[in-house]
Coordinates of C-alpha atoms and ligand atoms in Angstrom, one line a residue:
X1 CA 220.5 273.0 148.9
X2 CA 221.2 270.6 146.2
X3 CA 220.5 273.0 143.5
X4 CA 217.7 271.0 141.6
X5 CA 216.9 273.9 139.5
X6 CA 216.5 271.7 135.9
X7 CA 212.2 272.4 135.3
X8 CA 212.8 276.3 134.7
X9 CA 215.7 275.9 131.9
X10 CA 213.4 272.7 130.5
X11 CA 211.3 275.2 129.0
X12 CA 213.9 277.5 127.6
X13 CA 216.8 275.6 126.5
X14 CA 216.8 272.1 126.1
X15 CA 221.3 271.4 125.8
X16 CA 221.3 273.6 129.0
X17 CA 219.0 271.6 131.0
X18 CA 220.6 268.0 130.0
X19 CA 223.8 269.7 131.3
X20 CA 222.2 271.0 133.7
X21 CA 220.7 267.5 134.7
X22 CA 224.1 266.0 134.5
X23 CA 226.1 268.3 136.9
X24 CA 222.7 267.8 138.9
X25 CA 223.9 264.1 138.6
X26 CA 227.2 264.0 139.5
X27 CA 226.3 266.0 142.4
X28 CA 224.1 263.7 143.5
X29 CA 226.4 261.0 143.2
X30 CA 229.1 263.0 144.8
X31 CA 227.0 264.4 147.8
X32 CA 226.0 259.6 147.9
X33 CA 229.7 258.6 147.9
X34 CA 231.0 261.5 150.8
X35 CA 227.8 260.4 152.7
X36 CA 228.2 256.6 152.8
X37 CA 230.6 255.1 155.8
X38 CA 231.6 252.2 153.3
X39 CA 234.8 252.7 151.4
X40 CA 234.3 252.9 147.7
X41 CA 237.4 252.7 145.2
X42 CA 237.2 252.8 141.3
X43 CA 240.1 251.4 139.4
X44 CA 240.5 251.3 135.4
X45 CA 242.0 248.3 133.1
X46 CA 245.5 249.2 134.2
X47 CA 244.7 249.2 138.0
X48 CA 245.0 252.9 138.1
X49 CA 243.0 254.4 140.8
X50 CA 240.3 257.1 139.4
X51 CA 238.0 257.5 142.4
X52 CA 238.3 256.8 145.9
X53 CA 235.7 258.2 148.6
X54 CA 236.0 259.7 152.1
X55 CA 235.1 256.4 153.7
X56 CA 238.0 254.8 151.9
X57 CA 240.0 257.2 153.2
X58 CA 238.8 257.1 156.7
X59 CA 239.5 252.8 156.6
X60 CA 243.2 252.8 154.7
X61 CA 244.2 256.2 156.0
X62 CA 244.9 257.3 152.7
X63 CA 243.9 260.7 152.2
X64 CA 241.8 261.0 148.9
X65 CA 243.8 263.4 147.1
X66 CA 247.2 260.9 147.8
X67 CA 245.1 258.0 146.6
X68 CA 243.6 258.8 143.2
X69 CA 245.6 258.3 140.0
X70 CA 247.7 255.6 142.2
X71 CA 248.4 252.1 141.2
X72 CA 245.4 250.3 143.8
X73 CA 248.4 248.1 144.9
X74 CA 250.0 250.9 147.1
X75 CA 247.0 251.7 148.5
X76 CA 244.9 248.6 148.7
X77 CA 247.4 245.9 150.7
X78 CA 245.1 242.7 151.3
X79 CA 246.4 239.6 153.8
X80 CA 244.8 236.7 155.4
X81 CA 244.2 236.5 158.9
X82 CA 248.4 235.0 159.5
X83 CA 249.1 238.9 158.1
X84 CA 250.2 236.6 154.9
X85 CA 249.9 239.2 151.6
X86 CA 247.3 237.6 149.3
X87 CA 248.5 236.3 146.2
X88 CA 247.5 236.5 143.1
X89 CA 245.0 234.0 143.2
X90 CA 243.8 235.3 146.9
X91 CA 243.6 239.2 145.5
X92 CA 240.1 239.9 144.1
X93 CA 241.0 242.9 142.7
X94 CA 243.1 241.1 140.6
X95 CA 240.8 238.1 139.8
X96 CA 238.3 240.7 138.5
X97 CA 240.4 241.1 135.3
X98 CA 240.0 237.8 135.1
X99 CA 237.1 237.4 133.0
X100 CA 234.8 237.2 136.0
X101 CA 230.9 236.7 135.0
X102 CA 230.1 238.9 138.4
X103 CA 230.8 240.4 141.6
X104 CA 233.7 238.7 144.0
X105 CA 233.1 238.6 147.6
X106 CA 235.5 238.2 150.6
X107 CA 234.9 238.0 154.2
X108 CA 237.6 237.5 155.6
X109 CA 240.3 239.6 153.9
X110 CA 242.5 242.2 156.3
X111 CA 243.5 245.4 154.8
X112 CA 247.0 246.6 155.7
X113 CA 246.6 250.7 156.2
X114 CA 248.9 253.6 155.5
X115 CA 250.4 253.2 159.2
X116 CA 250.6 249.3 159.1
X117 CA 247.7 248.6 161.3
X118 CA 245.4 245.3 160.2
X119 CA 242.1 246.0 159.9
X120 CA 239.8 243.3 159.0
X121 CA 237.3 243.8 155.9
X122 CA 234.1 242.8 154.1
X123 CA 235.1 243.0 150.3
X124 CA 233.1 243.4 147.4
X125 CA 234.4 244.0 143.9
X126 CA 232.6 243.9 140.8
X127 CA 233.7 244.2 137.1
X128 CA 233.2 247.0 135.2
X129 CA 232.5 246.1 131.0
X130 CA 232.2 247.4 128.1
X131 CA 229.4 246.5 125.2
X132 CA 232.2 243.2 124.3
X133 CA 232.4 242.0 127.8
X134 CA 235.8 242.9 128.3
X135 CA 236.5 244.2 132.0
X136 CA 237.3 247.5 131.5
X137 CA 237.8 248.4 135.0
X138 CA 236.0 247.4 138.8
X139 CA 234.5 249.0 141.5
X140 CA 235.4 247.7 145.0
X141 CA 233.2 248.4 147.8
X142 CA 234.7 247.6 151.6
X143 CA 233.7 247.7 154.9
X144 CA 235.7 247.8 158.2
X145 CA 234.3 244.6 160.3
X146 CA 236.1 245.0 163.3
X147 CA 233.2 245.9 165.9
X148 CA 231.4 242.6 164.2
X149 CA 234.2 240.7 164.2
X150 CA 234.4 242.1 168.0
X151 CA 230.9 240.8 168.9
X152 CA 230.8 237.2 167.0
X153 CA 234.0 236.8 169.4
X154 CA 232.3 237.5 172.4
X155 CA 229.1 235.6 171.2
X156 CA 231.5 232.4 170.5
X157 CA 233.3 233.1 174.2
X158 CA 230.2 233.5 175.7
X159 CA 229.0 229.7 174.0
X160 CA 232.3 228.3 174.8
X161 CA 232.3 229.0 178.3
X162 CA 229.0 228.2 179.2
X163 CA 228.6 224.7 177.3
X164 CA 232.7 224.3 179.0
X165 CA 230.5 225.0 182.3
X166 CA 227.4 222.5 181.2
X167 CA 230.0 219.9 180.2
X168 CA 230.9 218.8 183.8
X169 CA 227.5 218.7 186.1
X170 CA 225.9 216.8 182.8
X171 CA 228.7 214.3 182.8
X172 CA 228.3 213.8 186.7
X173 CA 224.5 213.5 186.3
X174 CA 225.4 211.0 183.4
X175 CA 227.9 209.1 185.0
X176 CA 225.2 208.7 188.3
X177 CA 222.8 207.6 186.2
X178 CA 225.0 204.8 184.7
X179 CA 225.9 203.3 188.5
X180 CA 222.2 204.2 189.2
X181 CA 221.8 201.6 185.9
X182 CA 224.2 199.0 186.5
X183 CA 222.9 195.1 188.3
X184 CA 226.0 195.2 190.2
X185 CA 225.6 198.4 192.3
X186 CA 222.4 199.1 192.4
X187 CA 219.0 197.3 192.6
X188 CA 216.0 199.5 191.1
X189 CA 212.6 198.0 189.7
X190 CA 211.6 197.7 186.5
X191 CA 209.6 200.6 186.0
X192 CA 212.1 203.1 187.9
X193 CA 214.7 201.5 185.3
X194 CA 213.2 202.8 182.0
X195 CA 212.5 206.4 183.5
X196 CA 216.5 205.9 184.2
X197 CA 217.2 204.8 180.7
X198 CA 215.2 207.7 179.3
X199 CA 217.2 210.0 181.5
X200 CA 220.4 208.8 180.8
X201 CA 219.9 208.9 177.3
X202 CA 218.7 212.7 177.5
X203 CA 221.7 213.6 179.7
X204 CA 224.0 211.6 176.9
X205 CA 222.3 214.0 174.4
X206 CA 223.1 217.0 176.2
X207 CA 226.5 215.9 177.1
X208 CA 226.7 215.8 172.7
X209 CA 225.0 219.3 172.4
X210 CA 227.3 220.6 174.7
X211 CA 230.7 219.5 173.0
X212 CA 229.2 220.0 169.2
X213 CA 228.5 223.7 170.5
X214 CA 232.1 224.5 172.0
X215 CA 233.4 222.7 169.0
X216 CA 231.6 225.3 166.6
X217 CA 232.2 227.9 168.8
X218 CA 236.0 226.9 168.4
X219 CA 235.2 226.7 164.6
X220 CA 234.1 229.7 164.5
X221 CA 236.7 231.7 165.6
X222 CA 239.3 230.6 164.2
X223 CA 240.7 228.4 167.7
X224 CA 239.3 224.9 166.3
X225 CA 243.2 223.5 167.1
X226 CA 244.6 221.4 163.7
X227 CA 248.4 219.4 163.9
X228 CA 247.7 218.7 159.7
X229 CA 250.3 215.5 158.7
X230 CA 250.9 213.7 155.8
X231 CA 247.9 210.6 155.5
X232 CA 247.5 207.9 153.3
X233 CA 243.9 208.1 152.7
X234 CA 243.3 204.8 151.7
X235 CA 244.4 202.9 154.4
X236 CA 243.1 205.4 156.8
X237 CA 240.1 205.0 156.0
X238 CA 239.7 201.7 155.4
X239 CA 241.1 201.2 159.3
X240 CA 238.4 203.8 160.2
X241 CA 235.5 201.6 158.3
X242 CA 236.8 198.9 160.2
X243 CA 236.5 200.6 163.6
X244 CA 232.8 202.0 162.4
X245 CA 231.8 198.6 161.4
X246 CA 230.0 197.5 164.5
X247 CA 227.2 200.6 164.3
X248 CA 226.4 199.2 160.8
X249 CA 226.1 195.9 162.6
X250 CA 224.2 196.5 165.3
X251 CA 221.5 197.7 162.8
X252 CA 221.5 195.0 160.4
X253 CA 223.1 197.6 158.0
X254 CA 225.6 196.0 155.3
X255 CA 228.9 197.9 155.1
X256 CA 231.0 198.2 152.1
X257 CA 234.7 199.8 151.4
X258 CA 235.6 200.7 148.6
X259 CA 238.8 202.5 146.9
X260 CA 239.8 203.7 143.8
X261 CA 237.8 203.6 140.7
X262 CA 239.0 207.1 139.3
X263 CA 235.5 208.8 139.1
X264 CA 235.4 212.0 140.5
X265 CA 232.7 214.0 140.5
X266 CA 232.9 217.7 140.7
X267 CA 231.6 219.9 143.5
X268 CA 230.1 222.2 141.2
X269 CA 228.5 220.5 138.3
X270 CA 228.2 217.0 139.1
X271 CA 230.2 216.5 136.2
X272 CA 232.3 213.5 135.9
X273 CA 236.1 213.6 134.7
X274 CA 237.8 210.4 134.4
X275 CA 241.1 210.2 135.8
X276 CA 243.2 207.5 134.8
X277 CA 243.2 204.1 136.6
X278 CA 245.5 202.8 138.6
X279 CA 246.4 199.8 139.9
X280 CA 246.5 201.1 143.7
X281 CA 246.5 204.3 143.9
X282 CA 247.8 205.9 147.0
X283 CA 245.8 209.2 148.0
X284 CA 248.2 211.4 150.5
X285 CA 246.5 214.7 151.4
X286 CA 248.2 216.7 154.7
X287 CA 245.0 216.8 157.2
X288 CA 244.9 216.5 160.9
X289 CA 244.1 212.4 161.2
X290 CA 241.7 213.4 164.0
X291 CA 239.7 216.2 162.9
X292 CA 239.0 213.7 159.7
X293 CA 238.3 210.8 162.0
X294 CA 235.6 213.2 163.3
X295 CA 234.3 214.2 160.1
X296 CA 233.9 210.5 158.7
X297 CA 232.7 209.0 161.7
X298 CA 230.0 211.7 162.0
X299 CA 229.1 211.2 158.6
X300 CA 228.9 207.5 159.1
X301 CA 226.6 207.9 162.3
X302 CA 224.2 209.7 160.1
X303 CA 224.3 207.6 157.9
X304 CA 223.5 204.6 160.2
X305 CA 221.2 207.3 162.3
X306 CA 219.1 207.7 158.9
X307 CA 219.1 204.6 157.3
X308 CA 216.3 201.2 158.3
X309 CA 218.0 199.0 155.9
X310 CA 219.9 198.4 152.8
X311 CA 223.6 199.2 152.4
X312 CA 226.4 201.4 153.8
X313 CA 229.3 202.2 151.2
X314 CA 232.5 204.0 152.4
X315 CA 234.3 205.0 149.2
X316 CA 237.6 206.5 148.0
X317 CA 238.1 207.8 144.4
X318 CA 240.5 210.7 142.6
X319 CA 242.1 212.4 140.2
X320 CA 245.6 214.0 139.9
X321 CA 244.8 216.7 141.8
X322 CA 241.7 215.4 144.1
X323 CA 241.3 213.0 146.8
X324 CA 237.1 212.1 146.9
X325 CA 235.9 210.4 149.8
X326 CA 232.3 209.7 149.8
X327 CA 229.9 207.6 152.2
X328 CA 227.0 206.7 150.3
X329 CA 223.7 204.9 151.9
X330 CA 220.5 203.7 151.4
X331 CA 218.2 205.3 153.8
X332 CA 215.3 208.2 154.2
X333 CA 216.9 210.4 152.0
X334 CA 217.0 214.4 151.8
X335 CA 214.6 216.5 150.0
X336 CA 215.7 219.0 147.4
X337 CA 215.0 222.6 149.5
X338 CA 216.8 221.2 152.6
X339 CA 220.2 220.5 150.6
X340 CA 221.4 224.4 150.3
X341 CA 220.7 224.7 154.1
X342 CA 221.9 221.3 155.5
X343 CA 225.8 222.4 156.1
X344 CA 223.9 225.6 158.1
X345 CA 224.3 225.6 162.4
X346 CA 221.1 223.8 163.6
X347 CA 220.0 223.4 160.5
X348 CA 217.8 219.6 161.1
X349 CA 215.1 218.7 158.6
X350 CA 212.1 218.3 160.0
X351 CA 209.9 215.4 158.7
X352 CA 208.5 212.6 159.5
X353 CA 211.4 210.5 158.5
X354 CA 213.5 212.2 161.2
X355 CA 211.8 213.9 163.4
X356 CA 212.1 210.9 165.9
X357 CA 215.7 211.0 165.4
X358 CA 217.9 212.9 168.3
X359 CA 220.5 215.2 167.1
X360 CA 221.7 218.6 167.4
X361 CA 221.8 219.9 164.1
X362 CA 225.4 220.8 164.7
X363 CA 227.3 217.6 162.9
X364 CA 227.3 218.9 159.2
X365 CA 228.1 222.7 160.1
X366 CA 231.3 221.2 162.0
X367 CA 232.5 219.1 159.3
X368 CA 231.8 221.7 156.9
X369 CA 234.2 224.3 158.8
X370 CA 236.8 221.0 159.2
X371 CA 236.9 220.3 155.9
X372 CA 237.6 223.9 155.2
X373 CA 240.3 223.9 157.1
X374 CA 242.6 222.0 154.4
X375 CA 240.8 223.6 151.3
X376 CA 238.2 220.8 151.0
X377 CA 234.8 220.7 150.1
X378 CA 231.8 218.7 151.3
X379 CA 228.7 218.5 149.7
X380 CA 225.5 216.2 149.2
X381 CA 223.7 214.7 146.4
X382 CA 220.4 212.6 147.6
X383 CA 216.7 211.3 146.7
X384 CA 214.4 211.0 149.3
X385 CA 213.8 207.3 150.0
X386 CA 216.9 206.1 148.5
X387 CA 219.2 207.6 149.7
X388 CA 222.2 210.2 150.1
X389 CA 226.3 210.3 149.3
X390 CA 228.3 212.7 151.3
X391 CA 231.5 213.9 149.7
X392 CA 234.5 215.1 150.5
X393 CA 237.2 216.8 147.7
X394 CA 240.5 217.6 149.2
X395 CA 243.9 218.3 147.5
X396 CA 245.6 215.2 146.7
X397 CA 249.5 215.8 146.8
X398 CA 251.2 213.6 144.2
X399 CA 253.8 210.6 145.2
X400 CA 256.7 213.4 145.0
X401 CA 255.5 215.9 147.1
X402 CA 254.3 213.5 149.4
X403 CA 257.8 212.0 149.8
X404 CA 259.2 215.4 149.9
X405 CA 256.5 216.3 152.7
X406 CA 257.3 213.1 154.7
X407 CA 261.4 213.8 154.0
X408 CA 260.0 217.4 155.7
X409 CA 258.2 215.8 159.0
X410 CA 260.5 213.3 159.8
X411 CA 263.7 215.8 160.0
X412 CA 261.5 218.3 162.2
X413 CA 260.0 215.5 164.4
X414 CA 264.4 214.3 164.7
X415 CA 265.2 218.0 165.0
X416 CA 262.4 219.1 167.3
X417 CA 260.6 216.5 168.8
X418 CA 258.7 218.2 171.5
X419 CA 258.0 221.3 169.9
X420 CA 256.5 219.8 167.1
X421 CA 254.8 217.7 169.6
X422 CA 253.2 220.4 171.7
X423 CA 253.0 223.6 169.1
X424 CA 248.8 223.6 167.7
X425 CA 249.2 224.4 164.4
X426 CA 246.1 226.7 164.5
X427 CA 244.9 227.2 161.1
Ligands
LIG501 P1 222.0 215.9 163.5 O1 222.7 215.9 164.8 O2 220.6 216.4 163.5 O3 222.2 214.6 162.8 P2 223.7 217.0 161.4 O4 224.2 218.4 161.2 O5 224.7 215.9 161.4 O6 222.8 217.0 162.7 O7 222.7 216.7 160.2 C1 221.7 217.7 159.9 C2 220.5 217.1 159.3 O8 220.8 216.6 158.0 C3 219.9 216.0 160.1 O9 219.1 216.4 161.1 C4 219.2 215.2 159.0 O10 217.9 215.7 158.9 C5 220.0 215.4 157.8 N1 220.9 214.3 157.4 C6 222.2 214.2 157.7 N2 222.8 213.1 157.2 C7 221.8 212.4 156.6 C8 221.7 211.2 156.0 N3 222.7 210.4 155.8 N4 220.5 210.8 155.5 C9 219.4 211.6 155.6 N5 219.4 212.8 156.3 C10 220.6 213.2 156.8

């Protein structure tokens, strides 16, 4: 069948049989690439098309013949979910060339086929070098995700409608218990009171489990709603500390705000760049107020969840381009192997430092996907039994844009009061 005839010639003529073995080869490889669903494209240095396989042709439409020896950017059309063409910067295949050290993934690219329909894609492209290291060409592998796409949506509907469901019986039951609990309406001993208190505290935690999961769900797909205006960090936050302060409190916990020396400390490296100090800096960044309330107050519960004593530090920093917030504190700490998984769903780690601790596991992988929203980043940097710092990066717009941005909202919000009002700007 696949004419693996090479041990015969061995014997009799050695340049045959490497031939021979070669053709044998290619074959091989050709008979692999028809075979596999996935699409497979090879481009050289000057984005020239040289090989493109059935299964790319089946996804884009482009028959194979049509497609090789094109330029990839007739064939390959990438856009984000909006149907907004990538740019530059978006484009993989482009950021190959580059000098990228290896493969780039993406997602949550759509492909734009021959007929215009959006197909959404798992993308994989990885540089192709020669003995200097220069990127002589790439391989890109893709995958039509729709059916998966399909699925996780009907998973996250199927979550959203039944903790939507859960939500209302659980707050009845909760809201029972309360009257059941309170002097003035109802007389109950002391024993049948504690069993109450345990109950209503349960009921409160599934009333928490319930809106975490149809918030993630929400996240998930896309429909986490987001109305992103122009904020002044630093007084935003420091009204929010304010507003936090009596959790701290109630603990015995110190709580400390702090804004603006220009230390920021990078996602990646935990490298430090100095910025240049200011007097009082302003950080404006263009977030929904709150989706960040959220993120810091849930931050700052955890903070006061996993923390006995010591200090609470709400902190603002940045750069030109960076606004850092951080919330630093002195509690259990997080060990090393649980860091990579902490901004994961459920992800809770289980010791004894916090395994008496309610929660749902669900706080960290919602803020995650918020911060996300508005190009941020959040990350964590602890020792166990002294403590952790959550930060946040996002993109700090300078004092120009910021005006320019604020010139922008008030003449829509004069122009258009209710639609800017009403309209989610879904992001
Ligand atoms: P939970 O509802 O369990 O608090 P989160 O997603 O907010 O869920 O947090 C996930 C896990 O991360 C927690 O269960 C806890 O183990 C750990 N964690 C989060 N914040 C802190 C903190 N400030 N100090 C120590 N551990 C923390």
């Amino acid at each position: 069948m696949l004419g693996f005839g090479g041990k015969k010639n061995n014997a009799l003529n050695n340049t045959s049989v490497s031939a021979g073995a070669m053709r044998d080869e290619r074959q091989t490889s050709a008979i692999i690439l028809n075979a596999i669903e996935d699409g497979v494209m090879l481009i050289d240095h000057e984005g020239v098309i040289q090989l493109f396989n059935p299964g790319a042709e089946k996804i884009t439409g482009w028959p194979v013949n049509e497609a090789r020896k094109l330029d990839y950017r007739s064939v390959i059309k990438l856009t984000n979910e909006k149907g907004e063409a990538y740019t530059r910067e978006q484009n993989p295949l482009t950021m190959i060339f580059n000098n990228a050290k290896g493969a780039i993934r993406d997602n949550k690219a759509f492909l734009i086929t021959r007929n215009g329909r959006q197909v959404p894609i798992s993308l994989s492209v990885s540089p192709l070098t020669d003995e200097r290291q220069t990127t002589t060409g790439a391989v890109a592998v893709f995958r039509d995700v729709t059916q998966e796409r399909l699925e996780e949506k009907q998973r996250s509907e199927f979550i959203s409608t039944a903790s939507h469901e859960m939500r209302t019986p659980v707050a009845a039951i909760e809201g029972y218990l309360a009257l059941a609990l309170n002097d003035r309406v109802s007389t109950v001993d002391e024993r049948a009171r504690g069993y109450l208190e345990k109950a209503h505290e349960s009921t409160q935690h599934l009333g928490k489990l319930f809106q975490d999961l149809l918030t993630s769900a929400k996240a998930e797909d896309g429909r986490l709603t987001s109305h992103p205006i122009l904020i002044e960090l630093g007084s935003f936050i420091e009204q929010l500390t304010n507003d936090l302060r009596f959790a701290a409190d109630k603990k015995g916990l110190a709580l400390e705000f702090s804004v603006g020396s220009a230390d920021v400390i990078d996602a990646t490296g935990g490298k430090t760049i100095v910025g240049q100090k200011v007097i009082k800096p302003l950080y404006y960044v263009k977030v929904d107020p709150d989706r960040m309330r959220e993120v810091i107050t849930n931050l700052f519960d955890n903070a006061v969840k996993y923390t006995d004593q010591g200090k609470i530090t709400v902190g603002l920093n940045g750069d030109n381009q960076v606004a850092q917030i951080y919330i630093r504190d002195t509690g259990v700490g997080i060990p090393s192997e649980d860091i990579p998984h902490l901004f994961q769903k459920f992800y809770r780690v289980d010791n004894s430092a916090t395994r008496t601790i309610g929660g749902t596991g669900l706080g960290l992988y919602i803020c995650r996907k918020i911060v996300e929203l508005y190009q941020g980043r959040i990350w964590v940097e602890s020792t166990v039994s002294k403590g952790s710092t959550f930060f946040i990066n996002l993109p700090r717009l300078n004092n120009e844009r910021a005006e320019n941005e604020r010139r922008r909202e008030t003449a829509e919000n004069t122009l258009n009061p209710i639609t800017t009002l009403t309209n989610p700007v879904l992001q």
